[in-house]
JSON list of C-alpha atoms in Angstrom, two decimals:
[
{"chain": "A", "resi": 257, "resn": "MET", "atom": "CA", "xyz": [0.26, 0.01, -0.08]},
{"chain": "A", "resi": 258, "resn": "VAL", "atom": "CA", "xyz": [1.33, 3.31, -1.28]},
{"chain": "A", "resi": 259, "resn": "GLN", "atom": "CA", "xyz": [1.27, 6.66, 0.61]},
{"chain": "A", "resi": 260, "resn": "ALA", "atom": "CA", "xyz": [0.59, 10.17, -1.01]},
{"chain": "A", "resi": 261, "resn": "HIS", "atom": "CA", "xyz": [3.97, 10.92, -2.73]},
{"chain": "A", "resi": 262, "resn": "PRO", "atom": "CA", "xyz": [5.75, 13.89, -0.41]},
{"chain": "A", "resi": 263, "resn": "SER", "atom": "CA", "xyz": [5.66, 16.08, -3.87]},
{"chain": "A", "resi": 264, "resn": "GLY", "atom": "CA", "xyz": [1.84, 15.71, -4.12]},
{"chain": "A", "resi": 265, "resn": "GLY", "atom": "CA", "xyz": [1.65, 12.93, -7.24]},
{"chain": "A", "resi": 266, "resn": "TYR", "atom": "CA", "xyz": [3.69, 10.09, -8.79]},
{"chain": "A", "resi": 267, "resn": "ILE", "atom": "CA", "xyz": [5.29, 10.86, -12.25]},
{"chain": "A", "resi": 268, "resn": "LEU", "atom": "CA", "xyz": [5.40, 8.22, -14.68]},
{"chain": "A", "resi": 269, "resn": "ASP", "atom": "CA", "xyz": [8.95, 6.77, -14.04]},
{"chain": "A", "resi": 270, "resn": "GLU", "atom": "CA", "xyz": [7.72, 6.00, -10.65]},
{"chain": "A", "resi": 271, "resn": "LEU", "atom": "CA", "xyz": [4.76, 4.04, -11.21]},
{"chain": "A", "resi": 272, "resn": "PHE", "atom": "CA", "xyz": [4.50, -0.02, -11.32]},
{"chain": "A", "resi": 273, "resn": "VAL", "atom": "CA", "xyz": [2.00, -2.66, -11.87]},
{"chain": "A", "resi": 274, "resn": "GLY", "atom": "CA", "xyz": [0.41, -3.51, -8.79]},
{"chain": "A", "resi": 275, "resn": "MET", "atom": "CA", "xyz": [1.06, -0.08, -6.37]},
{"chain": "A", "resi": 276, "resn": "THR", "atom": "CA", "xyz": [-2.15, -0.07, -4.65]},
{"chain": "A", "resi": 277, "resn": "ALA", "atom": "CA", "xyz": [-3.43, 3.15, -2.47]},
{"chain": "A", "resi": 278, "resn": "GLU", "atom": "CA", "xyz": [-6.98, 3.63, -0.72]},
{"chain": "A", "resi": 279, "resn": "LYS", "atom": "CA", "xyz": [-9.01, 5.86, 1.06]},
{"chain": "A", "resi": 280, "resn": "ARG", "atom": "CA", "xyz": [-11.76, 5.03, 3.93]},
{"chain": "A", "resi": 281, "resn": "VAL", "atom": "CA", "xyz": [-14.57, 7.25, 3.85]},
{"chain": "A", "resi": 282, "resn": "GLU", "atom": "CA", "xyz": [-18.10, 7.03, 6.22]},
{"chain": "A", "resi": 283, "resn": "ILE", "atom": "CA", "xyz": [-20.89, 7.31, 4.49]},
{"chain": "A", "resi": 284, "resn": "THR", "atom": "CA", "xyz": [-23.19, 10.22, 6.46]},
{"chain": "A", "resi": 285, "resn": "GLU", "atom": "CA", "xyz": [-26.31, 11.59, 5.88]},
{"chain": "A", "resi": 286, "resn": "ALA", "atom": "CA", "xyz": [-24.21, 14.93, 5.66]},
{"chain": "A", "resi": 287, "resn": "ARG", "atom": "CA", "xyz": [-22.13, 13.87, 2.77]},
{"chain": "A", "resi": 288, "resn": "ILE", "atom": "CA", "xyz": [-25.33, 12.92, 0.70]},
{"chain": "A", "resi": 289, "resn": "VAL", "atom": "CA", "xyz": [-26.98, 16.09, 1.11]},
{"chain": "A", "resi": 290, "resn": "GLN", "atom": "CA", "xyz": [-23.69, 17.60, 0.20]},
{"chain": "A", "resi": 291, "resn": "PHE", "atom": "CA", "xyz": [-23.29, 15.43, -3.10]},
{"chain": "A", "resi": 292, "resn": "ALA", "atom": "CA", "xyz": [-26.89, 16.51, -3.61]},
{"chain": "A", "resi": 293, "resn": "GLU", "atom": "CA", "xyz": [-26.08, 19.82, -3.66]},
{"chain": "A", "resi": 294, "resn": "ALA", "atom": "CA", "xyz": [-23.12, 19.61, -5.76]},
{"chain": "A", "resi": 295, "resn": "SER", "atom": "CA", "xyz": [-24.50, 17.35, -8.44]},
{"chain": "A", "resi": 296, "resn": "ASP", "atom": "CA", "xyz": [-27.94, 18.62, -8.52]},
{"chain": "A", "resi": 297, "resn": "ASP", "atom": "CA", "xyz": [-28.93, 15.15, -7.77]},
{"chain": "A", "resi": 298, "resn": "PHE", "atom": "CA", "xyz": [-32.02, 15.13, -5.41]},
{"chain": "A", "resi": 299, "resn": "ASN", "atom": "CA", "xyz": [-33.48, 11.66, -6.60]},
{"chain": "A", "resi": 300, "resn": "PRO", "atom": "CA", "xyz": [-35.91, 10.36, -3.64]},
{"chain": "A", "resi": 301, "resn": "VAL", "atom": "CA", "xyz": [-34.16, 7.26, -3.70]},
{"chain": "A", "resi": 302, "resn": "HIS", "atom": "CA", "xyz": [-31.33, 8.85, -2.06]},
{"chain": "A", "resi": 303, "resn": "MET", "atom": "CA", "xyz": [-32.71, 11.94, -0.36]},
{"chain": "A", "resi": 304, "resn": "ASP", "atom": "CA", "xyz": [-36.25, 10.34, 0.99]},
{"chain": "A", "resi": 305, "resn": "GLU", "atom": "CA", "xyz": [-36.26, 7.32, 3.45]},
{"chain": "A", "resi": 306, "resn": "ALA", "atom": "CA", "xyz": [-40.36, 7.04, 3.30]},
{"chain": "A", "resi": 307, "resn": "TYR", "atom": "CA", "xyz": [-40.25, 6.76, -0.91]},
{"chain": "A", "resi": 308, "resn": "ALA", "atom": "CA", "xyz": [-36.71, 4.72, -0.69]},
{"chain": "A", "resi": 309, "resn": "ALA", "atom": "CA", "xyz": [-38.23, 1.97, 1.57]},
{"chain": "A", "resi": 310, "resn": "LYS", "atom": "CA", "xyz": [-40.62, 1.58, -0.68]},
{"chain": "A", "resi": 311, "resn": "THR", "atom": "CA", "xyz": [-38.22, 0.52, -3.75]},
{"chain": "A", "resi": 312, "resn": "ALA", "atom": "CA", "xyz": [-36.31, -2.50, -4.39]},
{"chain": "A", "resi": 313, "resn": "TYR", "atom": "CA", "xyz": [-33.91, -1.13, -2.18]},
{"chain": "A", "resi": 314, "resn": "ARG", "atom": "CA", "xyz": [-35.75, -1.10, 1.06]},
{"chain": "A", "resi": 315, "resn": "GLY", "atom": "CA", "xyz": [-34.30, 2.60, 2.24]},
{"chain": "A", "resi": 316, "resn": "ARG", "atom": "CA", "xyz": [-32.18, 5.54, 1.17]},
{"chain": "A", "resi": 317, "resn": "ILE", "atom": "CA", "xyz": [-28.97, 4.47, -0.76]},
{"chain": "A", "resi": 318, "resn": "ALA", "atom": "CA", "xyz": [-25.82, 6.90, -1.96]},
{"chain": "A", "resi": 319, "resn": "HIS", "atom": "CA", "xyz": [-25.40, 8.27, -4.86]},
{"chain": "A", "resi": 320, "resn": "GLY", "atom": "CA", "xyz": [-23.42, 5.83, -6.81]},
{"chain": "A", "resi": 321, "resn": "LEU", "atom": "CA", "xyz": [-21.16, 8.64, -7.92]},
{"chain": "A", "resi": 322, "resn": "LEU", "atom": "CA", "xyz": [-20.87, 9.78, -4.20]},
{"chain": "A", "resi": 323, "resn": "SER", "atom": "CA", "xyz": [-18.95, 6.23, -4.12]},
{"chain": "A", "resi": 324, "resn": "ALA", "atom": "CA", "xyz": [-16.88, 6.95, -7.36]},
{"chain": "A", "resi": 325, "resn": "SER", "atom": "CA", "xyz": [-15.97, 10.35, -6.26]},
{"chain": "A", "resi": 326, "resn": "VAL", "atom": "CA", "xyz": [-13.83, 8.60, -3.48]},
{"chain": "A", "resi": 327, "resn": "GLY", "atom": "CA", "xyz": [-12.01, 6.84, -5.74]},
{"chain": "A", "resi": 328, "resn": "SER", "atom": "CA", "xyz": [-11.49, 10.07, -8.01]},
{"chain": "A", "resi": 329, "resn": "ALA", "atom": "CA", "xyz": [-9.71, 11.07, -4.56]},
{"chain": "A", "resi": 330, "resn": "VAL", "atom": "CA", "xyz": [-7.69, 8.51, -4.61]},
{"chain": "A", "resi": 331, "resn": "VAL", "atom": "CA", "xyz": [-6.34, 8.94, -8.14]},
{"chain": "A", "resi": 332, "resn": "GLY", "atom": "CA", "xyz": [-6.22, 13.23, -7.39]},
{"chain": "A", "resi": 333, "resn": "THR", "atom": "CA", "xyz": [-4.54, 12.79, -4.21]},
{"chain": "A", "resi": 334, "resn": "MET", "atom": "CA", "xyz": [-2.27, 9.60, -3.86]},
{"chain": "A", "resi": 335, "resn": "LEU", "atom": "CA", "xyz": [-2.33, 7.72, -6.97]},
{"chain": "A", "resi": 336, "resn": "PRO", "atom": "CA", "xyz": [-0.83, 8.90, -9.02]},
{"chain": "A", "resi": 337, "resn": "GLY", "atom": "CA", "xyz": [-2.02, 12.26, -7.49]},
{"chain": "A", "resi": 338, "resn": "ALA", "atom": "CA", "xyz": [-1.38, 16.12, -8.34]},
{"chain": "A", "resi": 339, "resn": "GLY", "atom": "CA", "xyz": [-0.95, 16.24, -12.17]},
{"chain": "A", "resi": 340, "resn": "ALA", "atom": "CA", "xyz": [-3.03, 12.96, -12.91]},
{"chain": "A", "resi": 341, "resn": "ILE", "atom": "CA", "xyz": [-5.85, 13.54, -15.28]},
{"chain": "A", "resi": 342, "resn": "PHE", "atom": "CA", "xyz": [-8.79, 11.03, -15.84]},
{"chain": "A", "resi": 343, "resn": "LEU", "atom": "CA", "xyz": [-9.60, 10.25, -19.91]},
{"chain": "A", "resi": 344, "resn": "SER", "atom": "CA", "xyz": [-11.74, 7.71, -19.09]},
{"chain": "A", "resi": 345, "resn": "GLN", "atom": "CA", "xyz": [-13.57, 5.83, -16.82]},
{"chain": "A", "resi": 346, "resn": "THR", "atom": "CA", "xyz": [-15.71, 2.73, -16.77]},
{"chain": "A", "resi": 347, "resn": "LEU", "atom": "CA", "xyz": [-17.84, 1.54, -13.79]},
{"chain": "A", "resi": 348, "resn": "THR", "atom": "CA", "xyz": [-20.11, -0.99, -12.40]},
{"chain": "A", "resi": 349, "resn": "PHE", "atom": "CA", "xyz": [-22.12, -0.48, -9.35]},
{"chain": "A", "resi": 350, "resn": "GLN", "atom": "CA", "xyz": [-22.46, -4.42, -7.27]},
{"chain": "A", "resi": 351, "resn": "LYS", "atom": "CA", "xyz": [-24.53, -3.45, -4.71]},
{"chain": "A", "resi": 352, "resn": "PRO", "atom": "CA", "xyz": [-25.65, -0.37, -3.04]},
{"chain": "A", "resi": 353, "resn": "VAL", "atom": "CA", "xyz": [-24.17, 2.04, -0.41]},
{"chain": "A", "resi": 354, "resn": "ARG", "atom": "CA", "xyz": [-26.08, 3.34, 2.68]},
{"chain": "A", "resi": 355, "resn": "ILE", "atom": "CA", "xyz": [-25.82, 5.85, 5.06]},
{"chain": "A", "resi": 356, "resn": "GLY", "atom": "CA", "xyz": [-23.73, 4.78, 8.03]},
{"chain": "A", "resi": 357, "resn": "ASP", "atom": "CA", "xyz": [-21.59, 2.37, 5.72]},
{"chain": "A", "resi": 358, "resn": "THR", "atom": "CA", "xyz": [-17.60, 2.66, 5.44]},
{"chain": "A", "resi": 359, "resn": "LEU", "atom": "CA", "xyz": [-16.53, 2.85, 1.70]},
{"chain": "A", "resi": 360, "resn": "ILE", "atom": "CA", "xyz": [-12.83, 2.00, 0.98]},
{"chain": "A", "resi": 361, "resn": "ALA", "atom": "CA", "xyz": [-12.02, 2.73, -2.53]},
{"chain": "A", "resi": 362, "resn": "ARG", "atom": "CA", "xyz": [-8.83, 1.03, -3.64]},
{"chain": "A", "resi": 363, "resn": "VAL", "atom": "CA", "xyz": [-7.14, 1.91, -6.77]},
{"chain": "A", "resi": 364, "resn": "THR", "atom": "CA", "xyz": [-4.44, -0.37, -8.32]},
{"chain": "A", "resi": 365, "resn": "VAL", "atom": "CA", "xyz": [-1.83, 0.08, -11.14]},
{"chain": "A", "resi": 366, "resn": "ALA", "atom": "CA", "xyz": [-2.89, -2.42, -13.78]},
{"chain": "A", "resi": 367, "resn": "GLU", "atom": "CA", "xyz": [-0.43, -1.18, -17.07]},
{"chain": "A", "resi": 368, "resn": "VAL", "atom": "CA", "xyz": [2.04, 1.54, -17.79]},
{"chain": "A", "resi": 369, "resn": "ASP", "atom": "CA", "xyz": [2.23, 3.18, -21.02]},
{"chain": "A", "resi": 370, "resn": "PRO", "atom": "CA", "xyz": [5.68, 4.86, -21.20]},
{"chain": "A", "resi": 371, "resn": "GLU", "atom": "CA", "xyz": [5.21, 6.22, -24.82]},
{"chain": "A", "resi": 372, "resn": "SER", "atom": "CA", "xyz": [1.90, 7.75, -24.17]},
{"chain": "A", "resi": 373, "resn": "ALA", "atom": "CA", "xyz": [2.29, 8.60, -20.29]},
{"chain": "A", "resi": 374, "resn": "ARG", "atom": "CA", "xyz": [-0.88, 6.84, -19.21]},
{"chain": "A", "resi": 375, "resn": "VAL", "atom": "CA", "xyz": [-1.80, 4.32, -16.78]},
{"chain": "A", "resi": 376, "resn": "VAL", "atom": "CA", "xyz": [-4.89, 1.92, -16.41]},
{"chain": "A", "resi": 377, "resn": "LEU", "atom": "CA", "xyz": [-6.14, 1.73, -12.96]},
{"chain": "A", "resi": 378, "resn": "LYS", "atom": "CA", "xyz": [-8.08, -0.98, -11.50]},
{"chain": "A", "resi": 379, "resn": "ALA", "atom": "CA", "xyz": [-10.53, 0.47, -9.29]},
{"chain": "A", "resi": 380, "resn": "GLN", "atom": "CA", "xyz": [-12.71, -0.88, -6.57]},
{"chain": "A", "resi": 381, "resn": "GLY", "atom": "CA", "xyz": [-15.13, 0.14, -3.62]},
{"chain": "A", "resi": 382, "resn": "LEU", "atom": "CA", "xyz": [-15.35, -1.85, -0.94]},
{"chain": "A", "resi": 383, "resn": "VAL", "atom": "CA", "xyz": [-17.85, -1.71, 2.11]},
{"chain": "A", "resi": 384, "resn": "GLY", "atom": "CA", "xyz": [-16.12, -4.78, 4.41]},
{"chain": "A", "resi": 385, "resn": "GLU", "atom": "CA", "xyz": [-15.62, -7.41, 2.01]},
{"chain": "A", "resi": 386, "resn": "ASP", "atom": "CA", "xyz": [-18.29, -6.98, -0.56]},
{"chain": "A", "resi": 387, "resn": "VAL", "atom": "CA", "xyz": [-17.60, -5.24, -3.73]},
{"chain": "A", "resi": 388, "resn": "VAL", "atom": "CA", "xyz": [-20.05, -2.61, -4.41]},
{"chain": "A", "resi": 389, "resn": "MET", "atom": "CA", "xyz": [-18.42, -0.55, -7.20]},
{"chain": "A", "resi": 390, "resn": "ASP", "atom": "CA", "xyz": [-15.77, -1.84, -9.89]},
{"chain": "A", "resi": 391, "resn": "GLY", "atom": "CA", "xyz": [-14.19, -0.33, -12.82]},
{"chain": "A", "resi": 392, "resn": "GLU", "atom": "CA", "xyz": [-11.25, 0.70, -14.57]},
{"chain": "A", "resi": 393, "resn": "ALA", "atom": "CA", "xyz": [-9.70, 4.57, -15.10]},
{"chain": "A", "resi": 394, "resn": "LEU", "atom": "CA", "xyz": [-7.44, 5.71, -17.73]},
{"chain": "A", "resi": 395, "resn": "VAL", "atom": "CA", "xyz": [-5.18, 8.76, -16.57]},
{"chain": "A", "resi": 396, "resn": "ARG", "atom": "CA", "xyz": [-2.60, 10.38, -18.18]},
{"chain": "A", "resi": 397, "resn": "VAL", "atom": "CA", "xyz": [0.22, 11.35, -15.78]},
{"chain": "A", "resi": 398, "resn": "PRO", "atom": "CA", "xyz": [3.01, 13.86, -15.65]},
{"chain": "A", "resi": 399, "resn": "ARG", "atom": "CA", "xyz": [6.42, 12.64, -16.84]},
{"chain": "A", "resi": 400, "resn": "ARG", "atom": "CA", "xyz": [8.08, 15.11, -14.66]},
{"chain": "A", "resi": 401, "resn": "ARG", "atom": "CA", "xyz": [7.57, 17.39, -11.49]},
{"chain": "A", "resi": 402, "resn": "ARG", "atom": "CA", "xyz": [7.92, 21.31, -12.79]},
{"chain": "A", "resi": 403, "resn": "PRO", "atom": "CA", "xyz": [10.19, 22.73, -10.64]},
{"chain": "A", "resi": 404, "resn": "ALA", "atom": "CA", "xyz": [8.96, 25.03, -7.91]},
{"chain": "A", "resi": 405, "resn": "LYS", "atom": "CA", "xyz": [8.97, 28.62, -8.45]},
{"chain": "A", "resi": 406, "resn": "ASP", "atom": "CA", "xyz": [10.87, 30.93, -6.27]}
]
């Protein structure tokens, strides 16, 4: 398991297949409300317990993209970190995430392409041992660090 690079981000030459980083986030009422406000997604399955209780989920669930955004935080702040740019991403959602769950977003380097300065990242979301989200991201990574400005 790697930590965030002291510079803020790994460059291409520092990445290798198998590097893994993860972030744990508790899914709270406040996070769901903040995400709804940021995304303008007020679907009642996320916001209204009485409505959500009548659905197949039998209660409120977090936005799928709220879970995905925790994976984005890993990519943008830990692995590869600062300077990484998402080019594409695929996601499948396996199980719902609920208020009170602790979501673990795990990102692993699956491929490194030195020619294009791109890496393929395997991304997973877990609650306990259960995979709730699975996917892959293609990310552009800096080849070198910019010197600090004086």
